[in-house]
PDB file of C-alpha atoms in Angstrom:
ATOM      1  CA  MET I   9      33.339  -5.138   0.542  1.00 39.00           C
ATOM      2  CA  GLU I  10      35.124  -2.174   2.803  1.00 43.00           C
ATOM      3  CA  ARG I  11      31.702  -1.715   4.486  1.00 44.00           C
ATOM      4  CA  GLY I  12      28.309  -3.205   4.272  1.00 46.00           C
ATOM      5  CA  ILE I  13      24.644  -1.600   4.255  1.00 52.00           C
ATOM      6  CA  GLU I  14      23.885  -0.347   7.829  1.00 53.00           C
ATOM      7  CA  HIS I  15      20.709  -2.219   8.498  1.00 57.00           C
ATOM      8  CA  SER I  16      21.204  -5.549   6.414  1.00 62.00           C
ATOM      9  CA  GLY I  17      21.013  -8.545   8.369  1.00 71.00           C
ATOM     10  CA  ALA I  18      17.808  -7.520  10.366  1.00 78.00           C
ATOM     11  CA  TRP I  19      15.923 -10.770   9.774  1.00 85.00           C
ATOM     12  CA  VAL I  20      13.566 -10.240  12.447  1.00 89.00           C
ATOM     13  CA  ILE I  21      12.292  -6.852  11.120  1.00 87.00           C
ATOM     14  CA  ALA I  22      12.310  -8.460   7.766  1.00 87.00           C
ATOM     15  CA  LEU I  23      10.052 -11.335   8.875  1.00 91.00           C
ATOM     16  CA  PHE I  24       7.720  -9.043  11.075  1.00 92.00           C
ATOM     17  CA  VAL I  25       7.200  -6.512   7.855  1.00 90.00           C
ATOM     18  CA  ILE I  26       6.714  -9.555   5.502  1.00 92.00           C
ATOM     19  CA  VAL I  27       4.100 -11.153   7.910  1.00 93.00           C
ATOM     20  CA  ILE I  28       2.294  -7.735   8.226  1.00 93.00           C
ATOM     21  CA  ALA I  29       2.358  -7.041   4.469  1.00 91.00           C
ATOM     22  CA  SER I  30       1.044 -10.273   3.454  1.00 91.00           C
ATOM     23  CA  TRP I  31      -1.596 -10.090   6.089  1.00 91.00           C
ATOM     24  CA  LEU I  32      -2.633  -7.042   4.836  1.00 88.00           C
ATOM     25  CA  LEU I  33      -2.670  -8.343   1.289  1.00 88.00           C
ATOM     26  CA  TYR I  34      -4.563 -11.243   1.886  1.00 89.00           C
ATOM     27  CA  LYS I  35      -7.199  -9.575   4.029  1.00 86.00           C
ATOM     28  CA  TYR I  36      -7.982  -6.877   1.385  1.00 85.00           C
ATOM     29  CA  MET I  37      -7.292  -8.879  -1.648  1.00 84.00           C
ATOM     30  CA  ALA I  38      -9.390 -12.050  -0.570  1.00 82.00           C
ATOM     31  CA  PRO I  39      -8.617 -14.329  -3.372  1.00 85.00           C
ATOM     32  CA  LYS I  40     -11.318 -16.563  -4.379  1.00 85.00           C
ATOM     33  CA  THR I  41     -10.629 -18.033  -8.022  1.00 87.00           C
ATOM     34  CA  TRP I  42      -7.269 -19.170  -9.261  1.00 86.00           C
ATOM     35  CA  ARG I  43      -6.218 -16.255 -11.098  1.00 85.00           C
ATOM     36  CA  GLU I  44      -6.704 -14.100  -8.281  1.00 88.00           C
ATOM     37  CA  TRP I  45      -4.552 -16.665  -5.684  1.00 90.00           C
ATOM     38  CA  ALA I  46      -1.773 -16.349  -9.138  1.00 90.00           C
ATOM     39  CA  GLY I  47      -2.053 -12.686  -8.791  1.00 90.00           C
ATOM     40  CA  ALA I  48      -1.640 -12.583  -5.119  1.00 90.00           C
ATOM     41  CA  GLY I  49       0.909 -15.081  -5.294  1.00 92.00           C
ATOM     42  CA  LEU I  50       3.043 -12.468  -7.459  1.00 92.00           C
ATOM     43  CA  ILE I  51       2.331  -9.662  -4.941  1.00 93.00           C
ATOM     44  CA  GLN I  52       3.455 -12.138  -2.152  1.00 91.00           C
ATOM     45  CA  GLY I  53       6.838 -13.048  -4.120  1.00 92.00           C
ATOM     46  CA  PHE I  54       7.298  -9.208  -4.634  1.00 92.00           C
ATOM     47  CA  ILE I  55       6.730  -8.426  -0.807  1.00 92.00           C
ATOM     48  CA  ILE I  56       9.235 -11.425   0.465  1.00 91.00           C
ATOM     49  CA  ALA I  57      11.925 -10.483  -2.351  1.00 87.00           C
ATOM     50  CA  LEU I  58      11.686  -6.526  -1.427  1.00 88.00           C
ATOM     51  CA  TYR I  59      11.558  -6.795   2.383  1.00 89.00           C
ATOM     52  CA  ALA I  60      14.183  -9.890   2.516  1.00 87.00           C
ATOM     53  CA  GLU I  61      16.682  -7.604   0.625  1.00 84.00           C
ATOM     54  CA  MET I  62      15.765  -4.231   2.441  1.00 82.00           C
ATOM     55  CA  TYR I  63      16.464  -5.681   5.719  1.00 82.00           C
ATOM     56  CA  GLY I  64      18.188  -8.813   5.349  1.00 78.00           C
ATOM     57  CA  PHE I  65      21.001  -9.458   2.528  1.00 76.00           C
ATOM     58  CA  PRO I  66      21.216  -6.771  -0.134  1.00 71.00           C
ATOM     59  CA  LEU I  67      21.567  -9.014  -2.821  1.00 74.00           C
ATOM     60  CA  THR I  68      21.051  -6.820  -5.764  1.00 75.00           C
ATOM     61  CA  ILE I  69      23.631  -4.326  -4.900  1.00 71.00           C
ATOM     62  CA  TYR I  70      26.151  -7.017  -4.078  1.00 70.00           C
ATOM     63  CA  LEU I  71      25.536  -8.303  -7.473  1.00 73.00           C
ATOM     64  CA  MET I  72      25.579  -5.064  -9.241  1.00 69.00           C
ATOM     65  CA  ALA I  73      28.762  -4.266  -7.095  1.00 65.00           C
ATOM     66  CA  ARG I  74      30.383  -7.638  -8.245  1.00 67.00           C
ATOM     67  CA  PHE I  75      29.082  -7.585 -12.207  1.00 65.00           C
ATOM     68  CA  LEU I  76      29.148  -3.815 -12.984  1.00 62.00           C
ATOM     69  CA  GLY I  77      31.818  -2.590 -11.183  1.00 62.00           C
ATOM     70  CA  ILE I  78      30.032  -0.214  -8.958  1.00 59.00           C
ATOM     71  CA  ASP I  79      32.841   1.382  -6.180  1.00 55.00           C
ATOM     72  CA  SER I  80      32.239  -1.372  -3.309  1.00 52.00           C
ATOM     73  CA  GLY I  81      32.994   1.969  -0.572  1.00 54.00           C
ATOM     74  CA  SER I  82      29.865   3.338  -2.079  1.00 53.00           C
ATOM     75  CA  VAL I  83      27.542   0.513  -1.107  1.00 55.00           C
ATOM     76  CA  ASP I  84      25.917   2.035   1.635  1.00 56.00           C
ATOM     77  CA  ALA I  85      22.319   2.604   0.587  1.00 60.00           C
ATOM     78  CA  ASN I  86      19.755   1.666  -1.773  1.00 71.00           C
ATOM     79  CA  LEU I  87      20.223   0.614  -5.536  1.00 75.00           C
ATOM     80  CA  TRP I  88      19.300   4.370  -6.944  1.00 77.00           C
ATOM     81  CA  SER I  89      21.602   6.097  -4.712  1.00 74.00           C
ATOM     82  CA  THR I  90      24.536   3.838  -5.240  1.00 71.00           C
ATOM     83  CA  LEU I  91      24.230   3.829  -8.968  1.00 71.00           C
ATOM     84  CA  LEU I  92      24.131   7.602  -8.969  1.00 73.00           C
ATOM     85  CA  GLY I  93      26.661   8.248  -6.377  1.00 69.00           C
ATOM     86  CA  MET I  94      24.249  10.420  -3.933  1.00 72.00           C
ATOM     87  CA  GLY I  95      24.981   8.113  -0.709  1.00 69.00           C
ATOM     88  CA  GLN I  96      22.710   8.536   2.245  1.00 75.00           C
ATOM     89  CA  THR I  97      21.163  11.952   0.777  1.00 79.00           C
ATOM     90  CA  GLY I  98      19.818   9.622  -2.384  1.00 76.00           C
ATOM     91  CA  MET I  99      18.623   7.167  -0.249  1.00 79.00           C
ATOM     92  CA  MET I 100      16.796   9.905   2.010  1.00 85.00           C
ATOM     93  CA  ILE I 101      15.418  11.348  -1.418  1.00 87.00           C
ATOM     94  CA  SER I 102      13.873   7.999  -2.843  1.00 87.00           C
ATOM     95  CA  MET I 103      12.618   6.757   0.617  1.00 88.00           C
ATOM     96  CA  ILE I 104      10.427   9.823   1.032  1.00 93.00           C
ATOM     97  CA  LEU I 105       9.335   9.775  -2.657  1.00 93.00           C
ATOM     98  CA  GLY I 106       8.817   6.018  -2.360  1.00 93.00           C
ATOM     99  CA  TYR I 107       6.786   6.189   0.870  1.00 93.00           C
ATOM    100  CA  ILE I 108       4.318   9.021  -0.466  1.00 94.00           C
ATOM    101  CA  LEU I 109       3.636   6.730  -3.329  1.00 94.00           C
ATOM    102  CA  LEU I 110       3.102   4.233  -1.114  1.00 94.00           C
ATOM    103  CA  PHE I 111       0.778   5.795   1.380  1.00 93.00           C
ATOM    104  CA  ILE I 112      -1.187   7.281  -1.547  1.00 92.00           C
ATOM    105  CA  GLY I 113      -1.679   4.132  -3.016  1.00 93.00           C
ATOM    106  CA  PHE I 114      -2.719   2.184  -0.023  1.00 92.00           C
ATOM    107  CA  GLY I 115      -5.239   5.089   0.496  1.00 91.00           C
ATOM    108  CA  ILE I 116      -6.541   4.372  -2.872  1.00 93.00           C
ATOM    109  CA  PHE I 117      -6.517   0.571  -2.299  1.00 93.00           C
ATOM    110  CA  ILE I 118      -8.585   0.717   0.789  1.00 92.00           C
ATOM    111  CA  GLN I 119     -10.977   3.230  -0.109  1.00 93.00           C
ATOM    112  CA  GLY I 120     -11.519   1.746  -3.096  1.00 92.00           C
ATOM    113  CA  TRP I 121     -12.355  -1.394  -1.271  1.00 91.00           C
ATOM    114  CA  ARG I 122     -14.586   0.074   1.087  1.00 91.00           C
ATOM    115  CA  GLN I 123     -16.744   1.479  -1.779  1.00 92.00           C
ATOM    116  CA  LEU I 124     -16.868  -1.712  -3.605  1.00 92.00           C
ATOM    117  CA  TYR I 125     -17.792  -3.516  -0.396  1.00 90.00           C
ATOM    118  CA  HIS I 126     -20.637  -1.193   0.300  1.00 91.00           C
ATOM    119  CA  ALA I 127     -21.857  -1.062  -3.395  1.00 92.00           C
ATOM    120  CA  LYS I 128     -22.195  -4.992  -3.059  1.00 90.00           C
ATOM    121  CA  GLN I 129     -23.910  -4.925   0.211  1.00 91.00           C
ATOM    122  CA  GLU I 130     -26.395  -2.585  -1.504  1.00 90.00           C
ATOM    123  CA  ASN I 131     -26.628  -5.074  -4.592  1.00 90.00           C
ATOM    124  CA  ARG I 132     -25.467  -1.981  -7.150  1.00 92.00           C
ATOM    125  CA  LEU I 133     -23.011  -0.889  -9.294  1.00 93.00           C
ATOM    126  CA  ALA I 134     -20.182   1.002  -7.878  1.00 92.00           C
ATOM    127  CA  THR I 135     -19.930   4.118 -10.021  1.00 91.00           C
ATOM    128  CA  ASP I 136     -19.616   7.001  -7.255  1.00 91.00           C
ATOM    129  CA  GLY I 137     -16.570   8.243  -5.334  1.00 91.00           C
ATOM    130  CA  LEU I 138     -13.484   6.772  -6.874  1.00 95.00           C
ATOM    131  CA  TYR I 139     -15.503   4.427  -9.102  1.00 95.00           C
ATOM    132  CA  SER I 140     -16.481   7.913 -10.756  1.00 93.00           C
ATOM    133  CA  LEU I 141     -12.782   8.293 -11.874  1.00 95.00           C
ATOM    134  CA  VAL I 142     -11.802   4.866 -12.622  1.00 96.00           C
ATOM    135  CA  ARG I 143     -13.215   1.487 -12.931  1.00 96.00           C
ATOM    136  CA  HIS I 144     -10.649  -0.488 -11.142  1.00 96.00           C
ATOM    137  CA  PRO I 145      -9.352   2.122  -8.103  1.00 95.00           C
ATOM    138  CA  GLN I 146      -8.049  -0.828  -6.077  1.00 94.00           C
ATOM    139  CA  TYR I 147      -5.736  -1.891  -8.838  1.00 96.00           C
ATOM    140  CA  THR I 148      -4.758   1.547  -9.485  1.00 96.00           C
ATOM    141  CA  GLY I 149      -3.774   1.899  -5.759  1.00 95.00           C
ATOM    142  CA  LEU I 150      -1.752  -1.242  -5.751  1.00 95.00           C
ATOM    143  CA  PHE I 151       0.118  -0.384  -8.883  1.00 96.00           C
ATOM    144  CA  ILE I 152       1.182   3.193  -7.337  1.00 96.00           C
ATOM    145  CA  GLY I 153       1.734   1.724  -4.255  1.00 95.00           C
ATOM    146  CA  LEU I 154       3.870  -1.448  -5.215  1.00 95.00           C
ATOM    147  CA  PHE I 155       5.797   0.930  -7.827  1.00 96.00           C
ATOM    148  CA  GLY I 156       6.747   3.406  -4.696  1.00 95.00           C
ATOM    149  CA  GLU I 157       8.057   1.031  -2.320  1.00 93.00           C
ATOM    150  CA  GLY I 158       9.544  -1.685  -4.736  1.00 91.00           C
ATOM    151  CA  VAL I 159      11.161   0.610  -7.652  1.00 92.00           C
ATOM    152  CA  ILE I 160      11.510   4.073  -6.185  1.00 92.00           C
ATOM    153  CA  HIS I 161      12.111   3.299  -2.511  1.00 89.00           C
ATOM    154  CA  TRP I 162      14.168   0.029  -2.711  1.00 87.00           C
ATOM    155  CA  PRO I 163      14.471  -1.369  -6.053  1.00 87.00           C
ATOM    156  CA  THR I 164      15.638  -4.873  -6.405  1.00 86.00           C
ATOM    157  CA  ILE I 165      16.320  -7.268  -9.216  1.00 85.00           C
ATOM    158  CA  PHE I 166      13.079  -9.411  -8.384  1.00 88.00           C
ATOM    159  CA  SER I 167      10.887  -6.249  -7.615  1.00 90.00           C
ATOM    160  CA  VAL I 168      11.570  -4.366 -10.503  1.00 90.00           C
ATOM    161  CA  GLY I 169      11.352  -7.444 -12.539  1.00 91.00           C
ATOM    162  CA  LEU I 170       8.058  -8.676 -11.006  1.00 93.00           C
ATOM    163  CA  PHE I 171       6.273  -5.296 -11.175  1.00 95.00           C
ATOM    164  CA  PRO I 172       5.503  -5.320 -14.888  1.00 95.00           C
ATOM    165  CA  VAL I 173       4.423  -8.709 -14.765  1.00 96.00           C
ATOM    166  CA  ILE I 174       2.089  -8.022 -11.812  1.00 96.00           C
ATOM    167  CA  VAL I 175       0.577  -5.133 -13.553  1.00 96.00           C
ATOM    168  CA  PHE I 176       0.034  -7.384 -16.518  1.00 96.00           C
ATOM    169  CA  ALA I 177      -1.698 -10.145 -14.470  1.00 95.00           C
ATOM    170  CA  TYR I 178      -4.038  -7.557 -13.098  1.00 95.00           C
ATOM    171  CA  VAL I 179      -4.970  -5.996 -16.295  1.00 95.00           C
ATOM    172  CA  LEU I 180      -6.048  -9.517 -17.472  1.00 95.00           C
ATOM    173  CA  LEU I 181      -7.865 -10.253 -14.290  1.00 94.00           C
ATOM    174  CA  ALA I 182      -9.727  -6.632 -14.254  1.00 95.00           C
ATOM    175  CA  ARG I 183     -10.794  -7.766 -17.905  1.00 94.00           C
ATOM    176  CA  ARG I 184     -12.436 -11.152 -16.655  1.00 93.00           C
ATOM    177  CA  GLU I 185     -14.127  -9.094 -13.983  1.00 93.00           C
ATOM    178  CA  GLU I 186     -15.724  -6.819 -16.207  1.00 94.00           C
ATOM    179  CA  LYS I 187     -17.116  -9.780 -18.203  1.00 93.00           C
ATOM    180  CA  LYS I 188     -19.030 -10.832 -15.175  1.00 92.00           C
ATOM    181  CA  VAL I 189     -19.919  -7.400 -14.287  1.00 93.00           C
ATOM    182  CA  ILE I 190     -21.402  -7.059 -17.907  1.00 94.00           C
ATOM    183  CA  GLU I 191     -23.340 -10.436 -17.208  1.00 92.00           C
ATOM    184  CA  GLU I 192     -24.690  -8.870 -14.027  1.00 90.00           C
ATOM    185  CA  PHE I 193     -25.557  -5.245 -14.830  1.00 91.00           C
ATOM    186  CA  GLY I 194     -25.886  -5.422 -18.707  1.00 93.00           C
ATOM    187  CA  GLU I 195     -26.004  -1.890 -20.544  1.00 93.00           C
ATOM    188  CA  GLU I 196     -25.747  -0.218 -17.245  1.00 94.00           C
ATOM    189  CA  TYR I 197     -22.064  -1.313 -17.106  1.00 94.00           C
ATOM    190  CA  LEU I 198     -21.196  -1.079 -20.852  1.00 94.00           C
ATOM    191  CA  GLN I 199     -22.213   2.781 -20.382  1.00 95.00           C
ATOM    192  CA  TYR I 200     -20.078   3.290 -17.504  1.00 95.00           C
ATOM    193  CA  LYS I 201     -17.242   1.517 -19.005  1.00 94.00           C
ATOM    194  CA  GLN I 202     -17.594   3.880 -22.247  1.00 94.00           C
ATOM    195  CA  ASP I 203     -17.377   6.910 -19.796  1.00 94.00           C
ATOM    196  CA  VAL I 204     -15.260   5.924 -17.173  1.00 95.00           C
ATOM    197  CA  PRO I 205     -11.433   4.891 -18.142  1.00 95.00           C
ATOM    198  CA  ALA I 206      -9.977   1.740 -16.548  1.00 94.00           C
ATOM    199  CA  PHE I 207      -7.053   2.581 -14.576  1.00 95.00           C
ATOM    200  CA  LEU I 208      -5.788   5.928 -14.759  1.00 93.00           C
ATOM    201  CA  PRO I 209      -7.938   9.046 -14.316  1.00 93.00           C
ATOM    202  CA  ALA I 210      -8.581  11.332 -17.286  1.00 90.00           C
ATOM    203  CA  LYS I 211      -6.198  14.292 -17.570  1.00 87.00           C
ATOM    204  CA  GLY I 212      -6.970  16.936 -14.737  1.00 87.00           C
ATOM    205  CA  ASN I 213      -8.514  14.451 -12.423  1.00 89.00           C
ATOM    206  CA  TRP I 214      -5.489  13.256 -10.517  1.00 89.00           C
ATOM    207  CA  LYS I 215      -5.681  15.609  -8.051  1.00 87.00           C
ATOM    208  CA  GLN I 216      -9.514  15.107  -7.123  1.00 88.00           C
ATOM    209  CA  PHE I 217      -8.597  11.220  -7.289  1.00 90.00           C
ATOM    210  CA  ILE I 218      -6.029  11.195  -4.749  1.00 87.00           C
ATOM    211  CA  GLN I 219      -8.073  13.756  -2.435  1.00 84.00           C
ATOM    212  CA  ARG I 220     -11.146  11.217  -2.470  1.00 81.00           C
ATOM    213  CA  SER I 221      -8.790   8.416  -1.757  1.00 79.00           C
ATOM    214  CA  GLY I 222      -8.635  10.198   1.673  1.00 72.00           C
ATOM    215  CA  ASN I 223     -12.259  10.687   2.314  1.00 61.00           C
ATOM    216  CA  THR I 224     -14.503   8.759   4.297  1.00 45.00           C
ATOM    217  CA  LEU I 225     -17.155   6.731   2.668  1.00 40.00           C
ATOM    218  CA  ASP I 226     -19.907   9.393   4.139  1.00 41.00           C
ATOM    219  CA  ASN I 227     -18.121  12.145   2.519  1.00 46.00           C
ATOM    220  CA  THR I 228     -17.702  10.659  -1.001  1.00 41.00           C
ATOM    221  CA  ASP I 229     -19.837  12.055  -3.797  1.00 42.00           C
TER     222      ASP I 229
END
């Protein structure tokens, strides 16, 4: 290699970001069943693989350069900018797009968590705010955030490979959760399930969905 990626080898930063991201993950996911722990474990692996390569050793890029013949002199940014030959400009574009999706996803996740928490405190079904547009906004936010950070901003072999596995695992988890909610709320939830999509808002509702993710609970409809 003629030169390495400028911020590689920053293991202190990698460890710091991994710890913070992991703390947030377990704080808000709060897994209880083994299936929830398994899903959280997949995300934990995603986080470790992502930031270990982002700040530590860029394994994916070096493997691509070694086996796919990428010009070693152009390996100075993330995978997309390297593959497309866009250098730091491509890196900046993917970083901005990735962070936009990450913050949107995180906002949706946190707001969904808050709305569900208040609904449980009041012993009622969560059907307002984000829950009026999708049945599982927390998971929707999770998918958006992981896609932005691990596929758009800084794709690695492990983050790109784990992303569809995480989506599949949480789709299955959502279905199992719904069975428990049906046992508790019965016909009320069955009607809600018929009217509201699971993860993706109906066409034309995305703008409203994203806007509501930034609202406070007192302002949600």
